[in-house]
mmCIF file of C-alpha atoms and ligand atoms in Angstrom:
data_model
loop_
_atom_site.group_PDB
_atom_site.id
_atom_site.type_symbol
_atom_site.label_atom_id
_atom_site.label_comp_id
_atom_site.label_asym_id
_atom_site.label_seq_id
_atom_site.Cartn_x
_atom_site.Cartn_y
_atom_site.Cartn_z
ATOM 1 C CA MET A 26 -5.667 -9.190 52.470
ATOM 2 C CA ILE A 27 -3.664 -6.043 53.184
ATOM 3 C CA VAL A 28 -4.085 -4.581 56.660
ATOM 4 C CA SER A 29 -3.489 -0.857 55.780
ATOM 5 C CA SER A 30 -4.074 1.333 52.727
ATOM 6 C CA ASP A 31 -0.846 3.227 53.490
ATOM 7 C CA PHE A 32 1.565 1.139 51.415
ATOM 8 C CA ARG A 33 4.549 2.165 53.563
ATOM 9 C CA THR A 34 3.034 0.454 56.597
ATOM 10 C CA ALA A 35 0.834 -2.159 54.882
ATOM 11 C CA LYS A 36 0.954 -5.584 56.506
ATOM 12 C CA LEU A 37 -0.100 -9.067 55.485
ATOM 13 C CA PRO A 38 -1.422 -11.440 58.165
ATOM 14 C CA LEU A 39 0.283 -14.816 58.533
ATOM 15 C CA ASN A 40 -2.019 -17.850 58.303
ATOM 16 C CA ASN A 41 -0.877 -19.369 61.615
ATOM 17 C CA GLY A 42 -1.923 -16.309 63.620
ATOM 18 C CA SER A 43 1.654 -15.525 64.691
ATOM 19 C CA GLY A 44 1.470 -11.923 63.439
ATOM 20 C CA ASP A 45 1.672 -9.774 60.331
ATOM 21 C CA MET A 46 4.438 -9.353 57.774
ATOM 22 C CA PRO A 47 5.156 -5.762 56.667
ATOM 23 C CA ALA A 48 4.580 -5.782 52.903
ATOM 24 C CA LEU A 49 7.629 -3.639 52.221
ATOM 25 C CA GLY A 50 10.722 -5.700 52.951
ATOM 26 C CA PHE A 51 14.437 -4.946 52.822
ATOM 27 C CA GLY A 52 16.603 -7.729 51.379
ATOM 28 C CA THR A 53 20.127 -8.224 52.723
ATOM 29 C CA LEU A 54 21.747 -10.016 49.785
ATOM 30 C CA ILE A 55 24.644 -7.559 49.671
ATOM 31 C CA PRO A 56 28.187 -8.751 48.860
ATOM 32 C CA ASP A 57 30.137 -6.106 50.771
ATOM 33 C CA PRO A 58 30.145 -6.383 54.605
ATOM 34 C CA ALA A 59 30.478 -2.623 55.221
ATOM 35 C CA VAL A 60 27.695 -1.863 52.747
ATOM 36 C CA THR A 61 25.546 -4.548 54.423
ATOM 37 C CA ILE A 62 25.854 -2.653 57.709
ATOM 38 C CA SER A 63 25.257 0.838 56.293
ATOM 39 C CA ALA A 64 22.403 -0.234 53.997
ATOM 40 C CA THR A 65 20.637 -2.126 56.795
ATOM 41 C CA ARG A 66 20.909 0.899 59.101
ATOM 42 C CA ASP A 67 19.696 3.201 56.308
ATOM 43 C CA ALA A 68 16.723 0.929 55.610
ATOM 44 C CA LEU A 69 15.742 0.881 59.284
ATOM 45 C CA GLU A 70 16.032 4.679 59.462
ATOM 46 C CA ALA A 71 13.967 5.094 56.282
ATOM 47 C CA GLY A 72 11.167 3.090 57.899
ATOM 48 C CA PHE A 73 11.652 -0.502 56.707
ATOM 49 C CA ARG A 74 10.555 -2.945 59.405
ATOM 50 C CA HIS A 75 10.913 -6.228 57.498
ATOM 51 C CA PHE A 76 14.385 -7.709 56.926
ATOM 52 C CA ASP A 77 15.126 -10.733 54.761
ATOM 53 C CA CYS A 78 18.316 -12.665 55.530
ATOM 54 C CA ALA A 79 19.872 -16.060 54.783
ATOM 55 C CA GLU A 80 22.780 -18.170 56.012
ATOM 56 C CA ARG A 81 23.814 -18.373 52.334
ATOM 57 C CA TYR A 82 24.291 -14.599 52.130
ATOM 58 C CA ARG A 83 27.204 -15.008 54.562
ATOM 59 C CA ASN A 84 26.476 -11.676 56.196
ATOM 60 C CA GLU A 85 24.036 -12.473 59.002
ATOM 61 C CA SER A 86 26.623 -11.214 61.525
ATOM 62 C CA GLU A 87 26.759 -7.807 59.846
ATOM 63 C CA VAL A 88 22.963 -7.635 59.586
ATOM 64 C CA GLY A 89 22.706 -8.559 63.273
ATOM 65 C CA GLU A 90 25.216 -5.880 64.221
ATOM 66 C CA ALA A 91 23.368 -3.238 62.169
ATOM 67 C CA LEU A 92 19.959 -4.210 63.541
ATOM 68 C CA GLN A 93 21.131 -4.233 67.138
ATOM 69 C CA ALA A 94 22.695 -0.780 66.796
ATOM 70 C CA GLY A 95 19.814 0.588 64.731
ATOM 71 C CA LEU A 96 17.120 -0.600 67.134
ATOM 72 C CA ALA A 97 18.972 0.917 70.084
ATOM 73 C CA ALA A 98 19.611 4.237 68.305
ATOM 74 C CA GLY A 99 16.036 4.527 67.050
ATOM 75 C CA GLY A 100 14.319 3.361 70.243
ATOM 76 C CA ILE A 101 12.734 0.566 68.177
ATOM 77 C CA ALA A 102 11.651 -2.642 69.915
ATOM 78 C CA ARG A 103 12.533 -6.105 68.588
ATOM 79 C CA GLU A 104 8.807 -6.805 68.359
ATOM 80 C CA ASP A 105 8.464 -3.889 65.940
ATOM 81 C CA ILE A 106 10.592 -5.535 63.270
ATOM 82 C CA PHE A 107 10.023 -8.715 61.279
ATOM 83 C CA VAL A 108 13.114 -10.815 60.571
ATOM 84 C CA THR A 109 13.323 -13.753 58.197
ATOM 85 C CA THR A 110 16.245 -16.064 57.609
ATOM 86 C CA LYS A 111 16.671 -19.181 55.493
ATOM 87 C CA LEU A 112 17.937 -22.748 55.698
ATOM 88 C CA TRP A 113 20.554 -23.492 53.055
ATOM 89 C CA ASN A 114 20.529 -26.527 50.720
ATOM 90 C CA SER A 115 23.406 -28.293 52.499
ATOM 91 C CA ASN A 116 21.415 -28.353 55.765
ATOM 92 C CA HIS A 117 18.247 -30.147 54.575
ATOM 93 C CA ARG A 118 18.916 -33.307 56.609
ATOM 94 C CA PRO A 119 16.481 -33.129 59.572
ATOM 95 C CA GLU A 120 19.271 -33.396 62.182
ATOM 96 C CA ARG A 121 21.008 -30.365 60.617
ATOM 97 C CA VAL A 122 17.951 -28.068 60.605
ATOM 98 C CA GLU A 123 17.850 -26.957 64.243
ATOM 99 C CA PRO A 124 21.630 -26.397 64.514
ATOM 100 C CA ALA A 125 21.567 -24.352 61.287
ATOM 101 C CA PHE A 126 18.659 -22.296 62.595
ATOM 102 C CA GLU A 127 20.343 -21.687 65.973
ATOM 103 C CA ALA A 128 23.563 -20.642 64.233
ATOM 104 C CA SER A 129 21.635 -18.116 62.137
ATOM 105 C CA LEU A 130 19.914 -16.712 65.224
ATOM 106 C CA ASN A 131 23.271 -16.339 66.988
ATOM 107 C CA ARG A 132 24.804 -14.503 64.058
ATOM 108 C CA LEU A 133 21.741 -12.251 63.824
ATOM 109 C CA ARG A 134 21.874 -11.625 67.622
ATOM 110 C CA LEU A 135 18.224 -12.609 67.937
ATOM 111 C CA ASN A 136 16.444 -14.969 70.282
ATOM 112 C CA TYR A 137 13.627 -15.720 67.856
ATOM 113 C CA ALA A 138 12.932 -15.428 64.128
ATOM 114 C CA ASP A 139 9.631 -14.229 62.741
ATOM 115 C CA LEU A 140 10.017 -16.517 59.740
ATOM 116 C CA TYR A 141 12.324 -19.328 58.639
ATOM 117 C CA LEU A 142 12.277 -20.411 55.001
ATOM 118 C CA ILE A 143 13.693 -23.432 53.207
ATOM 119 C CA HIS A 144 15.848 -21.405 50.810
ATOM 120 C CA THR A 145 15.361 -23.750 47.832
ATOM 121 C CA PRO A 146 13.694 -27.160 47.422
ATOM 122 C CA TYR A 147 17.060 -28.681 46.362
ATOM 123 C CA ALA A 148 18.958 -30.733 48.949
ATOM 124 C CA PHE A 149 22.739 -30.609 48.469
ATOM 125 C CA GLN A 150 25.247 -33.022 49.987
ATOM 126 C CA PRO A 151 24.971 -32.406 53.731
ATOM 127 C CA GLY A 152 27.896 -30.602 55.342
ATOM 128 C CA ASP A 153 29.535 -27.264 55.859
ATOM 129 C CA ASP A 154 30.442 -26.797 52.194
ATOM 130 C CA GLN A 155 27.588 -24.652 50.868
ATOM 131 C CA ASP A 156 28.484 -25.415 47.273
ATOM 132 C CA PRO A 157 29.518 -29.112 47.098
ATOM 133 C CA ARG A 158 30.816 -30.099 43.656
ATOM 134 C CA ASP A 159 32.155 -33.303 42.080
ATOM 135 C CA GLN A 160 35.415 -33.426 40.094
ATOM 136 C CA ASN A 161 33.532 -32.301 36.982
ATOM 137 C CA GLY A 162 32.248 -29.212 38.748
ATOM 138 C CA ASN A 163 28.679 -30.486 39.015
ATOM 139 C CA VAL A 164 26.621 -29.873 42.151
ATOM 140 C CA ILE A 165 26.357 -32.907 44.434
ATOM 141 C CA TYR A 166 22.701 -33.309 45.321
ATOM 142 C CA ASP A 167 21.465 -35.343 48.296
ATOM 143 C CA LYS A 168 19.118 -38.015 46.932
ATOM 144 C CA GLY A 169 18.474 -39.518 50.352
ATOM 145 C CA ILE A 170 16.097 -36.851 51.572
ATOM 146 C CA THR A 171 12.749 -35.420 50.542
ATOM 147 C CA LEU A 172 11.500 -31.877 50.943
ATOM 148 C CA LEU A 173 8.807 -33.203 53.262
ATOM 149 C CA ASP A 174 11.491 -34.696 55.572
ATOM 150 C CA THR A 175 13.007 -31.222 55.848
ATOM 151 C CA TRP A 176 9.582 -29.631 56.291
ATOM 152 C CA ARG A 177 8.888 -31.894 59.313
ATOM 153 C CA ALA A 178 12.073 -30.575 60.956
ATOM 154 C CA MET A 179 10.941 -27.019 60.201
ATOM 155 C CA GLU A 180 7.602 -27.755 61.912
ATOM 156 C CA ALA A 181 9.510 -28.890 64.995
ATOM 157 C CA LEU A 182 11.214 -25.476 65.152
ATOM 158 C CA VAL A 183 7.820 -23.786 65.412
ATOM 159 C CA ASP A 184 6.852 -26.281 68.133
ATOM 160 C CA HIS A 185 10.023 -25.363 70.043
ATOM 161 C CA GLY A 186 8.982 -21.692 70.018
ATOM 162 C CA LYS A 187 11.999 -19.879 68.597
ATOM 163 C CA CYS A 188 10.548 -19.566 65.140
ATOM 164 C CA ARG A 189 7.110 -18.040 64.654
ATOM 165 C CA ALA A 190 6.369 -19.159 61.106
ATOM 166 C CA ILE A 191 7.889 -21.267 58.335
ATOM 167 C CA GLY A 192 7.762 -21.204 54.566
ATOM 168 C CA LEU A 193 9.311 -22.027 51.216
ATOM 169 C CA SER A 194 11.370 -20.173 48.642
ATOM 170 C CA ASP A 195 12.462 -20.531 45.000
ATOM 171 C CA ILE A 196 9.734 -23.058 44.404
ATOM 172 C CA SER A 197 7.046 -23.741 41.796
ATOM 173 C CA LEU A 198 3.351 -24.233 42.468
ATOM 174 C CA ASN A 199 3.717 -27.952 41.612
ATOM 175 C CA GLU A 200 6.297 -28.343 44.368
ATOM 176 C CA VAL A 201 4.382 -26.241 46.907
ATOM 177 C CA LEU A 202 1.165 -28.256 46.564
ATOM 178 C CA PRO A 203 2.332 -31.592 48.053
ATOM 179 C CA ILE A 204 4.015 -29.831 50.977
ATOM 180 C CA TYR A 205 0.910 -27.752 51.587
ATOM 181 C CA GLU A 206 -1.271 -30.884 51.539
ATOM 182 C CA ALA A 207 0.976 -32.943 53.844
ATOM 183 C CA ALA A 208 1.993 -30.175 56.237
ATOM 184 C CA ARG A 209 0.849 -30.184 59.854
ATOM 185 C CA ILE A 210 1.950 -26.535 60.004
ATOM 186 C CA LYS A 211 1.091 -24.984 56.633
ATOM 187 C CA PRO A 212 3.636 -22.794 54.830
ATOM 188 C CA ALA A 213 2.916 -19.189 55.869
ATOM 189 C CA VAL A 214 4.994 -17.580 53.106
ATOM 190 C CA VAL A 215 6.304 -18.457 49.654
ATOM 191 C CA GLN A 216 9.220 -16.301 48.409
ATOM 192 C CA VAL A 217 9.813 -16.260 44.650
ATOM 193 C CA GLU A 218 11.073 -13.977 41.894
ATOM 194 C CA SER A 219 8.188 -11.808 40.715
ATOM 195 C CA HIS A 220 7.712 -8.535 38.795
ATOM 196 C CA PRO A 221 5.627 -7.421 35.806
ATOM 197 C CA TYR A 222 7.742 -9.631 33.499
ATOM 198 C CA LEU A 223 7.191 -12.671 35.777
ATOM 199 C CA PRO A 224 3.809 -12.193 37.482
ATOM 200 C CA GLU A 225 3.489 -15.846 38.672
ATOM 201 C CA THR A 226 -0.274 -15.429 38.482
ATOM 202 C CA GLU A 227 -1.199 -19.059 39.252
ATOM 203 C CA LEU A 228 1.026 -19.231 42.297
ATOM 204 C CA LEU A 229 -0.323 -15.883 43.500
ATOM 205 C CA GLN A 230 -3.892 -17.128 43.069
ATOM 206 C CA PHE A 231 -3.085 -20.269 45.089
ATOM 207 C CA CYS A 232 -1.467 -18.172 47.811
ATOM 208 C CA LYS A 233 -4.487 -15.879 48.037
ATOM 209 C CA GLU A 234 -6.879 -18.829 48.287
ATOM 210 C CA LYS A 235 -4.849 -20.443 51.065
ATOM 211 C CA ASP A 236 -3.875 -17.237 52.928
ATOM 212 C CA VAL A 237 -0.214 -17.857 52.182
ATOM 213 C CA VAL A 238 1.803 -14.639 51.848
ATOM 214 C CA PHE A 239 3.356 -14.328 48.388
ATOM 215 C CA LEU A 240 6.718 -12.579 48.885
ATOM 216 C CA ALA A 241 8.260 -11.205 45.674
ATOM 217 C CA PHE A 242 11.987 -10.821 45.219
ATOM 218 C CA ALA A 243 13.538 -8.885 42.311
ATOM 219 C CA PRO A 244 10.580 -6.450 42.165
ATOM 220 C CA LEU A 245 12.912 -4.059 40.298
ATOM 221 C CA GLY A 246 14.220 -6.853 38.103
ATOM 222 C CA HIS A 247 17.472 -6.986 40.114
ATOM 223 C CA GLY A 248 18.016 -3.380 38.929
ATOM 224 C CA MET A 249 19.237 -4.647 35.546
ATOM 225 C CA LYS A 250 19.330 -2.245 32.624
ATOM 226 C CA PRO A 251 17.855 -2.424 30.106
ATOM 227 C CA GLY A 252 14.994 -3.871 32.083
ATOM 228 C CA LEU A 253 11.971 -3.040 34.188
ATOM 229 C CA LEU A 254 13.367 0.259 35.500
ATOM 230 C CA GLU A 255 13.363 1.540 31.901
ATOM 231 C CA ASP A 256 10.261 -0.236 30.610
ATOM 232 C CA PRO A 257 8.188 2.223 28.506
ATOM 233 C CA VAL A 258 4.888 1.405 30.257
ATOM 234 C CA ILE A 259 6.440 1.739 33.733
ATOM 235 C CA SER A 260 8.211 4.966 32.696
ATOM 236 C CA ALA A 261 4.982 6.475 31.317
ATOM 237 C CA VAL A 262 3.094 5.634 34.508
ATOM 238 C CA ALA A 263 5.927 7.073 36.613
ATOM 239 C CA THR A 264 5.814 10.371 34.720
ATOM 240 C CA ARG A 265 2.020 10.495 35.015
ATOM 241 C CA VAL A 266 1.885 9.877 38.765
ATOM 242 C CA GLY A 267 5.012 11.868 39.638
ATOM 243 C CA LYS A 268 6.956 8.917 41.047
ATOM 244 C CA THR A 269 10.150 7.129 40.007
ATOM 245 C CA THR A 270 9.996 3.877 38.051
ATOM 246 C CA ALA A 271 11.298 2.036 41.123
ATOM 247 C CA GLN A 272 8.454 3.450 43.240
ATOM 248 C CA VAL A 273 5.892 2.431 40.599
ATOM 249 C CA LEU A 274 7.215 -1.151 40.476
ATOM 250 C CA LEU A 275 7.187 -1.499 44.258
ATOM 251 C CA ALA A 276 3.680 0.004 44.523
ATOM 252 C CA TRP A 277 2.421 -2.410 41.825
ATOM 253 C CA ALA A 278 3.668 -5.359 43.887
ATOM 254 C CA VAL A 279 1.887 -4.206 47.050
ATOM 255 C CA GLN A 280 -1.264 -3.298 45.114
ATOM 256 C CA ARG A 281 -1.603 -6.864 43.791
ATOM 257 C CA GLY A 282 -1.555 -8.147 47.342
ATOM 258 C CA THR A 283 2.026 -9.339 47.681
ATOM 259 C CA ALA A 284 4.855 -8.514 50.032
ATOM 260 C CA LEU A 285 8.175 -7.620 48.388
ATOM 261 C CA LEU A 286 11.914 -7.427 48.976
ATOM 262 C CA THR A 287 14.063 -4.641 47.653
ATOM 263 C CA THR A 288 17.717 -3.858 48.277
ATOM 264 C CA PRO A 289 18.492 -0.136 48.118
ATOM 265 C CA LYS A 290 22.133 0.433 49.108
ATOM 266 C CA SER A 291 22.113 4.150 49.888
ATOM 267 C CA ALA A 292 20.101 6.241 52.342
ATOM 268 C CA ALA A 293 18.538 8.235 49.488
ATOM 269 C CA ARG A 294 17.378 5.082 47.699
ATOM 270 C CA ALA A 295 16.082 3.589 50.950
ATOM 271 C CA ARG A 296 13.911 6.695 51.432
ATOM 272 C CA GLU A 297 12.823 6.564 47.787
ATOM 273 C CA ASN A 298 11.889 2.874 47.919
ATOM 274 C CA PHE A 299 10.008 3.305 51.188
ATOM 275 C CA ASP A 300 7.973 6.253 49.903
ATOM 276 C CA ILE A 301 5.392 4.364 47.858
ATOM 277 C CA SER A 302 1.674 4.927 47.463
ATOM 278 C CA PRO A 303 -1.271 3.319 45.632
ATOM 279 C CA LEU A 304 -1.393 3.619 41.840
ATOM 280 C CA PRO A 305 -4.518 4.814 40.017
ATOM 281 C CA GLU A 306 -6.552 1.784 38.865
ATOM 282 C CA ASP A 307 -5.912 2.455 35.147
ATOM 283 C CA ALA A 308 -2.155 2.619 35.714
ATOM 284 C CA PHE A 309 -2.250 -0.608 37.729
ATOM 285 C CA ASN A 310 -4.163 -2.318 34.915
ATOM 286 C CA GLU A 311 -1.783 -1.017 32.243
ATOM 287 C CA ILE A 312 1.102 -2.660 34.097
ATOM 288 C CA ASN A 313 -0.903 -5.889 34.422
ATOM 289 C CA ARG A 314 -1.236 -5.925 30.625
ATOM 290 C CA ILE A 315 2.545 -5.878 29.970
ATOM 291 C CA GLN A 316 3.274 -8.924 27.816
ATOM 292 C CA THR A 317 7.084 -9.241 28.191
ATOM 293 C CA ARG A 318 8.054 -12.411 30.068
ATOM 294 C CA GLN A 319 11.492 -12.863 31.619
ATOM 295 C CA ARG A 320 12.957 -14.889 34.492
ATOM 296 C CA LEU A 321 16.176 -13.308 35.730
ATOM 297 C CA ASN A 322 17.245 -15.753 38.411
ATOM 298 C CA GLN A 323 17.751 -19.425 37.525
ATOM 299 C CA VAL A 324 18.051 -20.589 41.167
ATOM 300 C CA VAL A 325 14.565 -22.109 40.957
ATOM 301 C CA LYS A 326 15.827 -24.605 38.350
ATOM 302 C CA THR A 327 18.961 -25.926 40.094
ATOM 303 C CA GLY A 328 19.175 -24.553 43.638
ATOM 304 C CA VAL A 329 22.407 -22.797 42.643
ATOM 305 C CA PRO A 330 22.134 -19.062 43.349
ATOM 306 C CA GLY A 331 23.600 -16.079 41.610
ATOM 307 C CA PHE A 332 24.527 -12.843 43.377
ATOM 308 C CA ILE A 333 26.345 -14.519 46.319
ATOM 309 C CA PRO A 334 29.311 -12.910 48.075
ATOM 310 C CA GLN A 335 32.353 -15.176 47.696
ATOM 311 C CA ARG A 336 34.113 -14.461 50.983
ATOM 312 C CA THR A 337 34.039 -17.060 53.746
ATOM 313 C CA GLN A 338 31.877 -16.708 56.851
ATOM 314 C CA THR A 339 33.641 -15.209 59.830
HETATM 315 N N1 LIG B 414 15.057 -16.502 47.568
HETATM 316 C C1 LIG B 414 16.035 -16.225 46.752
HETATM 317 O O1 LIG B 414 16.659 -17.100 46.170
HETATM 318 C C2 LIG B 414 16.411 -14.807 46.494
HETATM 319 C C3 LIG B 414 17.114 -14.482 45.331
HETATM 320 C C4 LIG B 414 17.454 -13.140 45.126
HETATM 321 C C5 LIG B 414 17.096 -12.169 46.058
HETATM 322 N N2 LIG B 414 16.424 -12.538 47.192
HETATM 323 C C6 LIG B 414 16.067 -11.544 48.217
HETATM 324 O O2 LIG B 414 15.472 -10.445 47.599
HETATM 325 C C7 LIG B 414 16.175 -9.253 47.960
HETATM 326 C C8 LIG B 414 15.973 -8.244 46.890
HETATM 327 O O3 LIG B 414 16.985 -8.365 45.899
HETATM 328 P P1 LIG B 414 16.795 -7.919 44.453
HETATM 329 O O4 LIG B 414 18.067 -7.910 43.723
HETATM 330 O O5 LIG B 414 15.768 -8.813 43.954
HETATM 331 O O6 LIG B 414 16.282 -6.418 44.695
HETATM 332 P P2 LIG B 414 15.804 -5.352 43.684
HETATM 333 O O7 LIG B 414 15.425 -4.201 44.568
HETATM 334 O O8 LIG B 414 14.835 -5.855 42.670
HETATM 335 O O9 LIG B 414 17.118 -4.988 42.872
HETATM 336 C C9 LIG B 414 18.247 -4.452 43.498
HETATM 337 C C10 LIG B 414 18.975 -3.629 42.456
HETATM 338 O O10 LIG B 414 18.139 -2.524 42.143
HETATM 339 C C11 LIG B 414 18.847 -1.327 42.292
HETATM 340 N N3 LIG B 414 17.967 -0.347 42.938
HETATM 341 C C12 LIG B 414 17.434 -0.387 44.171
HETATM 342 N N4 LIG B 414 16.643 0.684 44.392
HETATM 343 C C13 LIG B 414 16.691 1.420 43.251
HETATM 344 C C14 LIG B 414 16.101 2.634 42.850
HETATM 345 N N5 LIG B 414 15.291 3.312 43.655
HETATM 346 N N6 LIG B 414 16.365 3.096 41.599
HETATM 347 C C15 LIG B 414 17.189 2.427 40.767
HETATM 348 N N7 LIG B 414 17.782 1.268 41.091
HETATM 349 C C16 LIG B 414 17.537 0.767 42.327
HETATM 350 C C17 LIG B 414 20.045 -1.650 43.159
HETATM 351 O O11 LIG B 414 21.080 -0.845 42.678
HETATM 352 P P3 LIG B 414 22.328 -0.415 43.606
HETATM 353 O O12 LIG B 414 23.069 -1.671 43.875
HETATM 354 O O13 LIG B 414 23.086 0.521 42.704
HETATM 355 O O14 LIG B 414 21.762 0.256 44.812
HETATM 356 C C18 LIG B 414 20.292 -3.105 42.869
HETATM 357 O O15 LIG B 414 21.148 -3.250 41.751
HETATM 358 C C19 LIG B 414 17.591 -9.734 48.218
HETATM 359 O O16 LIG B 414 18.341 -8.844 48.984
HETATM 360 C C20 LIG B 414 17.292 -11.016 48.957
HETATM 361 O O17 LIG B 414 16.941 -10.722 50.308
HETATM 362 C C21 LIG B 414 16.061 -13.826 47.405
#
């Protein structure tokens, strides 16, 4: 259920009653530290109030710096923004969850998070190496821990009050179901890749039935060309409604009842991506009928991400 018909300010209620998530989210997976700061400030100024972060992005400090300065400059209260961060694979052991969460909060200069996600369902060898590999270059997984063990530690964070909601990311419906069934505190959000080439219809249906927010990343298909931004159906709709293809793709995501994450890196693109409005019903249905199927990000299959800045955390 969407709380407003103005897509720029539409919100989705969280199932634990802790608040609403703005549907339009700004993602902070940006390799360059200076661009992280400028893009985050630009997004805040354009009107974005939902920020998606992760310890794995190695730029929480820059995001925290930009948010602190941006809130002060804009007279915006902490309560007026929604901030998510994520637990990385090498911190799945229950005793590592709270320290990892506290470290993220410190870097972000926050005293609570609106949402904490398990970044992927894959547990890696516990430790400070985010990408543990054996001598053959293969990822070292941690077989001694289940996702439910980690989920229990996530529930404790909500109990302790510094984290308002918890959820899952890069996960299939088959993996969400057992956690949902066993959870004392149900997942409030599931973050996955989704766009017209990967609609994830079954997972979306499940989320709607259970009041779990479906949060789509790569709504523009990671900006790859050729790709969604040049798709003939999307382009035709864009021409018809007088919007850009990016605006059409973002509007489609909100119109189907999901939240989304987009990562514009300039002020002009931040304003463009924020300025979205409902599509006519026939245009919405035309996009729903696109038959192309493509997954761009393989993280869901291995827990190993693409698009990660290589510098070390400072
Ligand atoms: N859970 C996960 O594992 C996971 C994985 C990936 C991403 N995410 C989250 O999702 C966020 C979104 O990332 P994304 O890559 O999926 O975002 P996206 O918005 O689908 O794609 C970003 C790309 O689109 C381009 N772009 C942005 N606005 C545009 C516009 N108006 N017109 C044309 N091109 C435009 C950008 O180009 P420029 O660079 O030239 O601006 C960039 O290359 C990330 O920041 C992260 O927070 C999560």
